[in-house]
Tab-separated table of C-alpha atoms and ligand atoms in Angstrom:
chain	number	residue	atom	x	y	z
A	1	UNK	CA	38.444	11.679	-22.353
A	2	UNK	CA	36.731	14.113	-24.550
A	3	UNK	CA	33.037	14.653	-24.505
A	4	UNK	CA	32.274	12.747	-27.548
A	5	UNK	CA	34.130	9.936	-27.141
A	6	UNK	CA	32.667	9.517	-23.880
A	7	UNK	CA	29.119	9.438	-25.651
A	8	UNK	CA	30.382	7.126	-27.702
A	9	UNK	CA	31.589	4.908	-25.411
A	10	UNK	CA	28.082	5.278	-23.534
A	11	UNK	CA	26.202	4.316	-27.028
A	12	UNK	CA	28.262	1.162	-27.217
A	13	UNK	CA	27.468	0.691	-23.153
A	14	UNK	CA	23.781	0.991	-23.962
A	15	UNK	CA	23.283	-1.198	-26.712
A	16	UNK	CA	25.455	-3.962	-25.156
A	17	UNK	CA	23.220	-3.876	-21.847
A	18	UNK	CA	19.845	-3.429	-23.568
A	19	UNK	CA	19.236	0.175	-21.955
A	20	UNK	CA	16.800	2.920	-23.011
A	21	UNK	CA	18.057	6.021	-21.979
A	22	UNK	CA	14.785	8.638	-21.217
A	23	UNK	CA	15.897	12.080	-20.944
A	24	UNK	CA	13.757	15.060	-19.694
A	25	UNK	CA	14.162	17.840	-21.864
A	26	UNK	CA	15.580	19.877	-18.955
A	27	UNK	CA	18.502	17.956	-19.494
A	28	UNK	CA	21.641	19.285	-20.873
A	29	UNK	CA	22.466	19.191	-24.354
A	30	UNK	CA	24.953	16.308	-24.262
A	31	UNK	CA	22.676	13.966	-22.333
A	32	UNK	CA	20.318	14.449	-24.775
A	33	UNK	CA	22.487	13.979	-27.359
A	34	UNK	CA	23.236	10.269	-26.077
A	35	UNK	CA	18.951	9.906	-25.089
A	36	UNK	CA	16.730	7.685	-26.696
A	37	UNK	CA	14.070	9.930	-26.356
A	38	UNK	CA	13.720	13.048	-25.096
A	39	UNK	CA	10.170	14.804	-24.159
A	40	UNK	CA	7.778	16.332	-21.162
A	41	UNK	CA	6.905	14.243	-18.408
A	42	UNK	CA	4.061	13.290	-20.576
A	43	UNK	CA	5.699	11.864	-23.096
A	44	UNK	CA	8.778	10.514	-21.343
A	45	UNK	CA	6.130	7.890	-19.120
A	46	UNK	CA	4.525	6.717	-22.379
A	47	UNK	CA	7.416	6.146	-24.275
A	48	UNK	CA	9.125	4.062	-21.750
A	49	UNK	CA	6.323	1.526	-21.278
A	50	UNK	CA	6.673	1.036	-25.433
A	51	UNK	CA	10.708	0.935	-25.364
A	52	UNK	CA	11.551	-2.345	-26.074
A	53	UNK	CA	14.753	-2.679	-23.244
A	54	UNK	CA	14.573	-4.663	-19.942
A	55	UNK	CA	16.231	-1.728	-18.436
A	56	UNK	CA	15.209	2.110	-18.703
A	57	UNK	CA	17.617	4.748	-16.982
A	58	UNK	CA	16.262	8.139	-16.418
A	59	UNK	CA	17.823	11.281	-16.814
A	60	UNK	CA	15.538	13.895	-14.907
A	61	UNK	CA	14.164	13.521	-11.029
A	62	UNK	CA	12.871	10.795	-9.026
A	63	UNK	CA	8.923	11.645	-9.593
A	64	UNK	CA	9.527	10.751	-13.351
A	65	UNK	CA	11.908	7.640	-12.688
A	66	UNK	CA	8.666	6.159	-10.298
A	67	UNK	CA	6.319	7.004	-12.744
A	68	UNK	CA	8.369	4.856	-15.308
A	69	UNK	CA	8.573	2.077	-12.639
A	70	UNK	CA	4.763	1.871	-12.031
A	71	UNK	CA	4.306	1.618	-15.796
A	72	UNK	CA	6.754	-0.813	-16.414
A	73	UNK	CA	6.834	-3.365	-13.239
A	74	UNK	CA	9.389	-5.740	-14.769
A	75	UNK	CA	11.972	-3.489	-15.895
A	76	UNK	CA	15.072	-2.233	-14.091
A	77	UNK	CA	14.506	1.666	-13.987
A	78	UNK	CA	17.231	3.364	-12.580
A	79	UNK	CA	17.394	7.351	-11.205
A	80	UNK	CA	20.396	8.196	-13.084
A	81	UNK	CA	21.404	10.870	-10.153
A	82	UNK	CA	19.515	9.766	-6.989
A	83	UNK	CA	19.728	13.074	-5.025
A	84	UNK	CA	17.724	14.653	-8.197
A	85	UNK	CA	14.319	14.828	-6.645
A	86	UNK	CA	11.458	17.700	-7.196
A	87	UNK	CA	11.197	19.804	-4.443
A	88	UNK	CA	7.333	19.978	-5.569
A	89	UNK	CA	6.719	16.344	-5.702
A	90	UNK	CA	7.015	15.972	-1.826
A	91	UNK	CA	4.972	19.043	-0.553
A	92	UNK	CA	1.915	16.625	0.059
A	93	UNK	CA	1.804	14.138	2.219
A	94	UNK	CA	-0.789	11.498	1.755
A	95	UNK	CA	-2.513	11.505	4.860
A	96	UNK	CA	-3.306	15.045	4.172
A	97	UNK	CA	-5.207	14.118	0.770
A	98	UNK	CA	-6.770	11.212	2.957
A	99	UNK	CA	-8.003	13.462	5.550
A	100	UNK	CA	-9.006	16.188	2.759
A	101	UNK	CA	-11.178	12.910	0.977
A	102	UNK	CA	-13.157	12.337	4.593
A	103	UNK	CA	-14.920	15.768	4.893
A	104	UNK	CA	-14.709	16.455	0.944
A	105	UNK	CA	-15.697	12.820	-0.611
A	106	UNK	CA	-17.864	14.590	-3.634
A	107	UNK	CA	-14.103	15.847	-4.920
A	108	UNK	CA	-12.125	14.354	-7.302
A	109	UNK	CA	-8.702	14.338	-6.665
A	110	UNK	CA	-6.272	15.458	-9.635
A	111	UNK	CA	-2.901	14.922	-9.013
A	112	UNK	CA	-0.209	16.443	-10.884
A	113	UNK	CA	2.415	14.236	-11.999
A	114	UNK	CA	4.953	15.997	-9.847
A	115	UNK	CA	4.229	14.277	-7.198
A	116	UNK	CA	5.333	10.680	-5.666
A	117	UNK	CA	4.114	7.416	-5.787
A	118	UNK	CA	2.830	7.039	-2.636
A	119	UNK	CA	0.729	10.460	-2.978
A	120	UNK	CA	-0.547	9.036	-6.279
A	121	UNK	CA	-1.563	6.091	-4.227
A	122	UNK	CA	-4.492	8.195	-2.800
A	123	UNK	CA	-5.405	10.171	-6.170
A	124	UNK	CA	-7.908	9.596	-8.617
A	125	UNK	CA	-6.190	11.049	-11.622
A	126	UNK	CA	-2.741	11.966	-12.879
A	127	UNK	CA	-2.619	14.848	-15.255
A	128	UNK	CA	0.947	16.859	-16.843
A	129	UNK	CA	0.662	20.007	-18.007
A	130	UNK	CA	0.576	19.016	-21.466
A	131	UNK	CA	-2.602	17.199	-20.803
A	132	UNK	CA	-4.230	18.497	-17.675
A	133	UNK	CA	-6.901	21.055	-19.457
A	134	UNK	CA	-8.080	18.077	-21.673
A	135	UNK	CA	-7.933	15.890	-18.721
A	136	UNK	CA	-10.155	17.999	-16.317
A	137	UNK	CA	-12.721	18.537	-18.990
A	138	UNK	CA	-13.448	14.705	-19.738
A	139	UNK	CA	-13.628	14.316	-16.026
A	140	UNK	CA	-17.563	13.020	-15.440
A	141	UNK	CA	-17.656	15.208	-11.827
A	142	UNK	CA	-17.911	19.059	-11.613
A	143	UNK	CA	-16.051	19.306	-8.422
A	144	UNK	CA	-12.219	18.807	-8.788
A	145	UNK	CA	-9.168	19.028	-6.207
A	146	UNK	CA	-5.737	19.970	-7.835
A	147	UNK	CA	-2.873	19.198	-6.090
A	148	UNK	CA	0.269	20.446	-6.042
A	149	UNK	CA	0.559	22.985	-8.128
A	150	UNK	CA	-1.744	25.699	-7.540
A	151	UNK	CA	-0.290	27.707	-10.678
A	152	UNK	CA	-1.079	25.162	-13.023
A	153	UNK	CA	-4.771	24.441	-10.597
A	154	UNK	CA	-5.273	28.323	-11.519
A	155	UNK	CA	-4.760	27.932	-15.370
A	156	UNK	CA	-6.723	24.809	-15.795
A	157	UNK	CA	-10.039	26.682	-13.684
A	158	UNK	CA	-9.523	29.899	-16.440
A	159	UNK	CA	-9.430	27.034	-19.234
A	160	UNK	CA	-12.482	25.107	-17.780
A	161	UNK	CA	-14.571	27.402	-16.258
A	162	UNK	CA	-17.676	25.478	-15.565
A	163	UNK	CA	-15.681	23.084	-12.711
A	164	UNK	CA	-15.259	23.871	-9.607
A	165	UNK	CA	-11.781	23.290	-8.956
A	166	UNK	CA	-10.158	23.616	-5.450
A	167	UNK	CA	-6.571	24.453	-5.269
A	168	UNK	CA	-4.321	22.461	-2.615
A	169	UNK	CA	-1.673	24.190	-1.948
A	170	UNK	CA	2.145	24.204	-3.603
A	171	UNK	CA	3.851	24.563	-6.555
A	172	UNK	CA	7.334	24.799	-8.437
A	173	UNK	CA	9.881	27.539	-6.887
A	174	UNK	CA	11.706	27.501	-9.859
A	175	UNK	CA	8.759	28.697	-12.287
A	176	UNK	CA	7.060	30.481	-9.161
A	177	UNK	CA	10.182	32.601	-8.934
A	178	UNK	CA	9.474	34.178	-12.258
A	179	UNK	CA	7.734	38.258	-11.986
A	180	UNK	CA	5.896	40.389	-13.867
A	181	UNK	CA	8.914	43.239	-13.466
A	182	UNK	CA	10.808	39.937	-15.135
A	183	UNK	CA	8.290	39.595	-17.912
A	184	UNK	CA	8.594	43.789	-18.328
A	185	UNK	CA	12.228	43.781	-18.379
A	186	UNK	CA	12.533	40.802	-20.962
A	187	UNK	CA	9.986	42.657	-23.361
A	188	UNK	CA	12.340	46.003	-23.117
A	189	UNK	CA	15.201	44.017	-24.071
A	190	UNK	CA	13.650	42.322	-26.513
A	191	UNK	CA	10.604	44.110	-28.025
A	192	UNK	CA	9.940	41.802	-31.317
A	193	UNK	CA	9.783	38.318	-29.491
A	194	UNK	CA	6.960	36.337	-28.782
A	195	UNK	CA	6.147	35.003	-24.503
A	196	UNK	CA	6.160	31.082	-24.371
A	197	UNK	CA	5.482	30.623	-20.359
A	198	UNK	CA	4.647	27.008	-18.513
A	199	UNK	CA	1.661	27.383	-16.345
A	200	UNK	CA	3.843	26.357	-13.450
A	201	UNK	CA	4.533	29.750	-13.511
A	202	UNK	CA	1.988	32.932	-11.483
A	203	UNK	CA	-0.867	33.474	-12.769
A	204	UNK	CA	0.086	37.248	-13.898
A	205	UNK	CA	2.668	36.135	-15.499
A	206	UNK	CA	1.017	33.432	-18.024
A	207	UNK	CA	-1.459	35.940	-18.431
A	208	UNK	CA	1.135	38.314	-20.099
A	209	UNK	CA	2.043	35.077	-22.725
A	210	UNK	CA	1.669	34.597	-26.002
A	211	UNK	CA	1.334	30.833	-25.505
A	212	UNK	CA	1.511	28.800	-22.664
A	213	UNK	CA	2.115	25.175	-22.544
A	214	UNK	CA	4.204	22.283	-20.985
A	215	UNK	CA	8.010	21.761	-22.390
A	216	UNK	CA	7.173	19.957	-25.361
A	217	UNK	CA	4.225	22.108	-26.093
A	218	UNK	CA	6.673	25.299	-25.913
A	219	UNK	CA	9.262	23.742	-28.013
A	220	UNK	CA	6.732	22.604	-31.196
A	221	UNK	CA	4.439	26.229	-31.069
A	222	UNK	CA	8.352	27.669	-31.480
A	223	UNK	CA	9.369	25.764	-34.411
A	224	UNK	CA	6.575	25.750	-36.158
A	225	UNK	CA	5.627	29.883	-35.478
A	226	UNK	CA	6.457	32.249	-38.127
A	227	UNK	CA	8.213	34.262	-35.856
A	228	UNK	CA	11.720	34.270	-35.627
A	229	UNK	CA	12.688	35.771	-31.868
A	230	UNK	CA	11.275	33.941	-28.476
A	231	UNK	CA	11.568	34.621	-24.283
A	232	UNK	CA	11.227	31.232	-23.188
A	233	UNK	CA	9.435	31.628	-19.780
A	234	UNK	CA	10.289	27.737	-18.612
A	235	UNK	CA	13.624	26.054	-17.517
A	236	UNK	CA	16.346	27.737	-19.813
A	237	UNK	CA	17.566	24.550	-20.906
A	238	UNK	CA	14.745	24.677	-23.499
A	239	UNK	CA	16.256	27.813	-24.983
A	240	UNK	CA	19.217	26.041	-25.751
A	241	UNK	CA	17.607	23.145	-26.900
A	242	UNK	CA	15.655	25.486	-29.783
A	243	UNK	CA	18.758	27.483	-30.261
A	244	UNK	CA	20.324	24.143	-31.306
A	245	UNK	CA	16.813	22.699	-33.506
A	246	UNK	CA	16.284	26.448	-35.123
A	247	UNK	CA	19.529	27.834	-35.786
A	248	UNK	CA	17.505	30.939	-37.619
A	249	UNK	CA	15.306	32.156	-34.689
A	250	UNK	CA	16.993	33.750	-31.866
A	251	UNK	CA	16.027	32.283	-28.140
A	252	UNK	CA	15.873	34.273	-24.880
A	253	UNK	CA	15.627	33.061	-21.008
A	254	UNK	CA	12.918	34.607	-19.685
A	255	UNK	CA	15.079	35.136	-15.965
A	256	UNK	CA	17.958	33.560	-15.385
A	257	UNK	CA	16.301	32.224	-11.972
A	258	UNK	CA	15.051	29.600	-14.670
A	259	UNK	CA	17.217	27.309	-13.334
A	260	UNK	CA	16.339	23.744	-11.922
A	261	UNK	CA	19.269	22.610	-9.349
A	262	UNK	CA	17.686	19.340	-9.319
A	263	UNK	CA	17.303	18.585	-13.143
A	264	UNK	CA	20.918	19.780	-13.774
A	265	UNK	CA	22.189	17.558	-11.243
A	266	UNK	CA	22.452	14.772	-13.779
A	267	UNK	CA	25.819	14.724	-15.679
A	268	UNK	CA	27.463	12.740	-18.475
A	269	UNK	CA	29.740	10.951	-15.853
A	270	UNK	CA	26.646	9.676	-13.927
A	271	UNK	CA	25.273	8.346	-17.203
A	272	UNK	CA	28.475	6.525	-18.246
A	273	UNK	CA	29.185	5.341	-14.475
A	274	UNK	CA	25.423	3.882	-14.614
A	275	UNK	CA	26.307	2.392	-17.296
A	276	UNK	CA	29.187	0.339	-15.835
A	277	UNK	CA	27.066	-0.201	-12.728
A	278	UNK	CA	29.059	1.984	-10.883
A	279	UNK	CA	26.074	4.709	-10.078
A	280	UNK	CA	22.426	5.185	-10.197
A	281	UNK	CA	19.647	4.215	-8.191
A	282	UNK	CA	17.440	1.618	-9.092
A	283	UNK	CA	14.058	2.393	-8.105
A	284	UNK	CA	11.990	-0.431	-6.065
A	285	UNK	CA	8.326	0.105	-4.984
A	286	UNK	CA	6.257	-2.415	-3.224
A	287	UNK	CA	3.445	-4.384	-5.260
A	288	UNK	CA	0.725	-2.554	-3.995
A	289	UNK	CA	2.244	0.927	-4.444
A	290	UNK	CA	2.465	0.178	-7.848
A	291	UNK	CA	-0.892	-1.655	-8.507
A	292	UNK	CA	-2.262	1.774	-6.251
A	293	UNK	CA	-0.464	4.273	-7.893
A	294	UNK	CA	-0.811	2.780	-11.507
A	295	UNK	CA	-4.530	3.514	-11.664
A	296	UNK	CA	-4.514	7.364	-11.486
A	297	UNK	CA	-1.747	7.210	-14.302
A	298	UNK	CA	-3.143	4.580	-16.289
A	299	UNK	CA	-6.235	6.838	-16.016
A	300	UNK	CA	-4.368	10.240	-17.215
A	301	UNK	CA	-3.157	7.632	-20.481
A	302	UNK	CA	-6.179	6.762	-21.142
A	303	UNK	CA	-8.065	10.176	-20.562
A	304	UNK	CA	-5.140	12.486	-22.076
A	305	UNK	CA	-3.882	10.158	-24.951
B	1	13P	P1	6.568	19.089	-18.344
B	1	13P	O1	5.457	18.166	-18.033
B	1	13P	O2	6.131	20.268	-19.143
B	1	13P	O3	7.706	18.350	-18.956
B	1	13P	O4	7.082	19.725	-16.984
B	1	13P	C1	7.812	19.000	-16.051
B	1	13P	C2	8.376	19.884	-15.042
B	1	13P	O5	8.966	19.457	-14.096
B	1	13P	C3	8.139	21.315	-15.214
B	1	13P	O6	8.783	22.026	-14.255
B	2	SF4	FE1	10.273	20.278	-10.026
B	2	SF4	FE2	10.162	22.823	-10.765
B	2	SF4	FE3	12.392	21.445	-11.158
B	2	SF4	FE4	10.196	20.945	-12.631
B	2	SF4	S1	11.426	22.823	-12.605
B	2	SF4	S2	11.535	19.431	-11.663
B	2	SF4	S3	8.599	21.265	-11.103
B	2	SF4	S4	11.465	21.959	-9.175
C-alpha cells in the first residue's frame, strides 16, 4: 500500500468512527499530515477537550494521552503506541513531592506537564513551557517548587526573578544532551542563522539563543522572522516541519542527538491498526485520579490561557 493511500484510508477510518486524531508536533510528517491538530503539549490538551469526537487518539507519549483523559473523562483516549512514554515524566515519584510538602508546606508545587497523573495528583499547578513564565508570575505565593525539569525551573527563575523558586531535580535527556561545543559548531557551519532553543535544554546553552520557547513558540517566531536561515535547538522533527511550512528559509538541527526515541515510536501503521481496533492503548484512570489530577491542569488553563 503506498503511503498516501494508506492516509487515505485512515481519513475515511476516522470520520466513520468519530475520531480526533491529536498529534504532537514531534511527530513525523505523515502523521501529521493525517492529524486533526497538531501543536505543543499546551495546545494539544486544550484542543482535545473542544474536539467534538467521543474518541481522541494521541500521537505523542503517554504523559500527553493522560492529560487528554483527565480533561475529557467521557471520551475514549487512546495512546496510539503504548510503549511511547517520557522518560522525564516518571523521574518523580509522588511520595517524594508528599514528603517534600511536610517539611516545605509554604511551597507551591509547579509541576511540569511532563509528568504523570498520579504525580499531578499531589501538585498544585501544571505549567508547559509555552506557558510556565506567565504561569509562575500570576502565582499569589513567592516561594515556588518546580518539578521535573530543572532546565526549564532555571529559565523560569532568570524570567521571574523576584520568586524564589526551588528546583527538584530532573529533566529531558534528549534536550539535556545538547552542548555549548554543539551550539559553537552549528554557528561555524552556519554563521547567518538565527538560535531557536527549548528551555528543556542547559542553561548555557539557551543563554547562547536568539529565542527560546516551547515547540509551537519556535515554529511561529520562525515564520514570522525576517530572517531566512534557522538552527533549531529542539527535537529535529520541527526542522522538517518548517522546512515543509517555509519552503524559502533554510532549517538546521541544532545536534543530531535531537532525537526523541519515544516520540518517533509512533508510526502510520499504528495509526491505521488503531483505527481498525487492532492497536493502541486506551488509557483508564480511576475517578479520583482524575478529579485529583484535573485541578492542577484545570488551574494551568485557567492561569496560562
Ligand atoms: P512542548 O510543550 O514545547 O510541546 O514540549 C513538549 C516536550 O516534550 C518537549 O520535549
Ligand atoms: Fe520527554 Fe524529552 Fe522526549 Fe519531550 S523530548 S517527550 S521531554 S524525552
Amino acid at each position: 500500500m503506498r503511503i498516501r493511500d494508506m492516509q487515505d484510508e485512515m481519513l475515511r477510518l476516522k470520520k466513520e468512527k468519530d475520531v480526533c486524531i491529536l498529534a504532537h508536533s514531534y511527530q513525523a510528517r505523515e502523521i501529521v499530515e493525517i492529524a486533526d491538530y497538531m501543536g505543543d503539549s499546551f495546545q494539544l490538551s486544550v484542543m482535545a477537550q473542544k474536539a467534538p469526537q467521543k474518541t481522541v487518539f494521541m500521537c505523542g507519549v503517554r504523559f500527553m494521552a493522560e492529560t487528554v483523559k483527565i480533561l475529557s473523562e467521557d471520551k475514549r483516549v487512546v495512546l496510539v503506541n503504548p510503549l511511547a512514554g517520557c522518560p522525564m515524566a516518571e523521574q518523580i515519584e509522588p511520595e517524594m513531592v508528599e514528603y517534600f510538602k511536610q517539611k516545605n508546606p509554604e511551597y507551591t508545587i509547579v509541576a511540569y506537564i511532563n509528568t504523570t497523573a498520579a504525580l499531578k495528583t499531589v501538585c498544585d499547578v501544571c505549567v508547559t513551557s509555552s506557558t510556565a513564565v506567565k504561569i509562575v508570575r500570576k502565582i499569589q505565593n513567592d516561594r515556588i517548587a518546580f518539578l521535573p525539569d530543572c532546565n526549564l525551573g532555571d529559565y523560569v527563575q532568570k524570567q521571574v526573578p523576584e520568586k524564589e523558586i526551588k528546583l527538584l531535580q530532573g529533566g529531558c535527556p534528549i534536550h539535556a544532551s545538547v552542548t555549548v561545543a554543539d551550539v559553537e559548531n552549528a554557528r561555524r557551519l552556519y554563521p547567518g542563522a538565527l538560535l531557536l532553543v527549548h528551555p528543556e535544554c542547559i542553561p548555557k546553552v539557551v543563554e547562547m539563543a536568539d529565542y527560546v520557547g516551547s515547540t509551537s513558540g519556535i515554529m511561529e517566531y520562525a515564520k514570522n522572522s525576517p530572517h531566512r536561515e534557522f538552527i533549531i535547538g529542539t527535537e529535529n522533527s520541527i526542522a522538517e516541519h518548517l522546512q515543509y511550512i517555509c519552503p524559502d528559509k533554510r532549517f538546521y538541527p541544532l545536534s543530531k542527538k535531537l532525537i526523541c526515541p519515544n516520540m518517533k515510536l509512533t508510526t502510520l501503521v499504528d495509526v491505521l491498526n488503531a483505527l481498525k481496533g487492532e492497536g493502541g492503548e486506551e488509557i483508564v484512570l480511576s475517578p479520583e485520579t482524575i478529579t485529583k489530577a484535573r485541578r492542577c491542569i484545570d488551574e494551568m488553563i485557567r492561569l496560562g490561557g
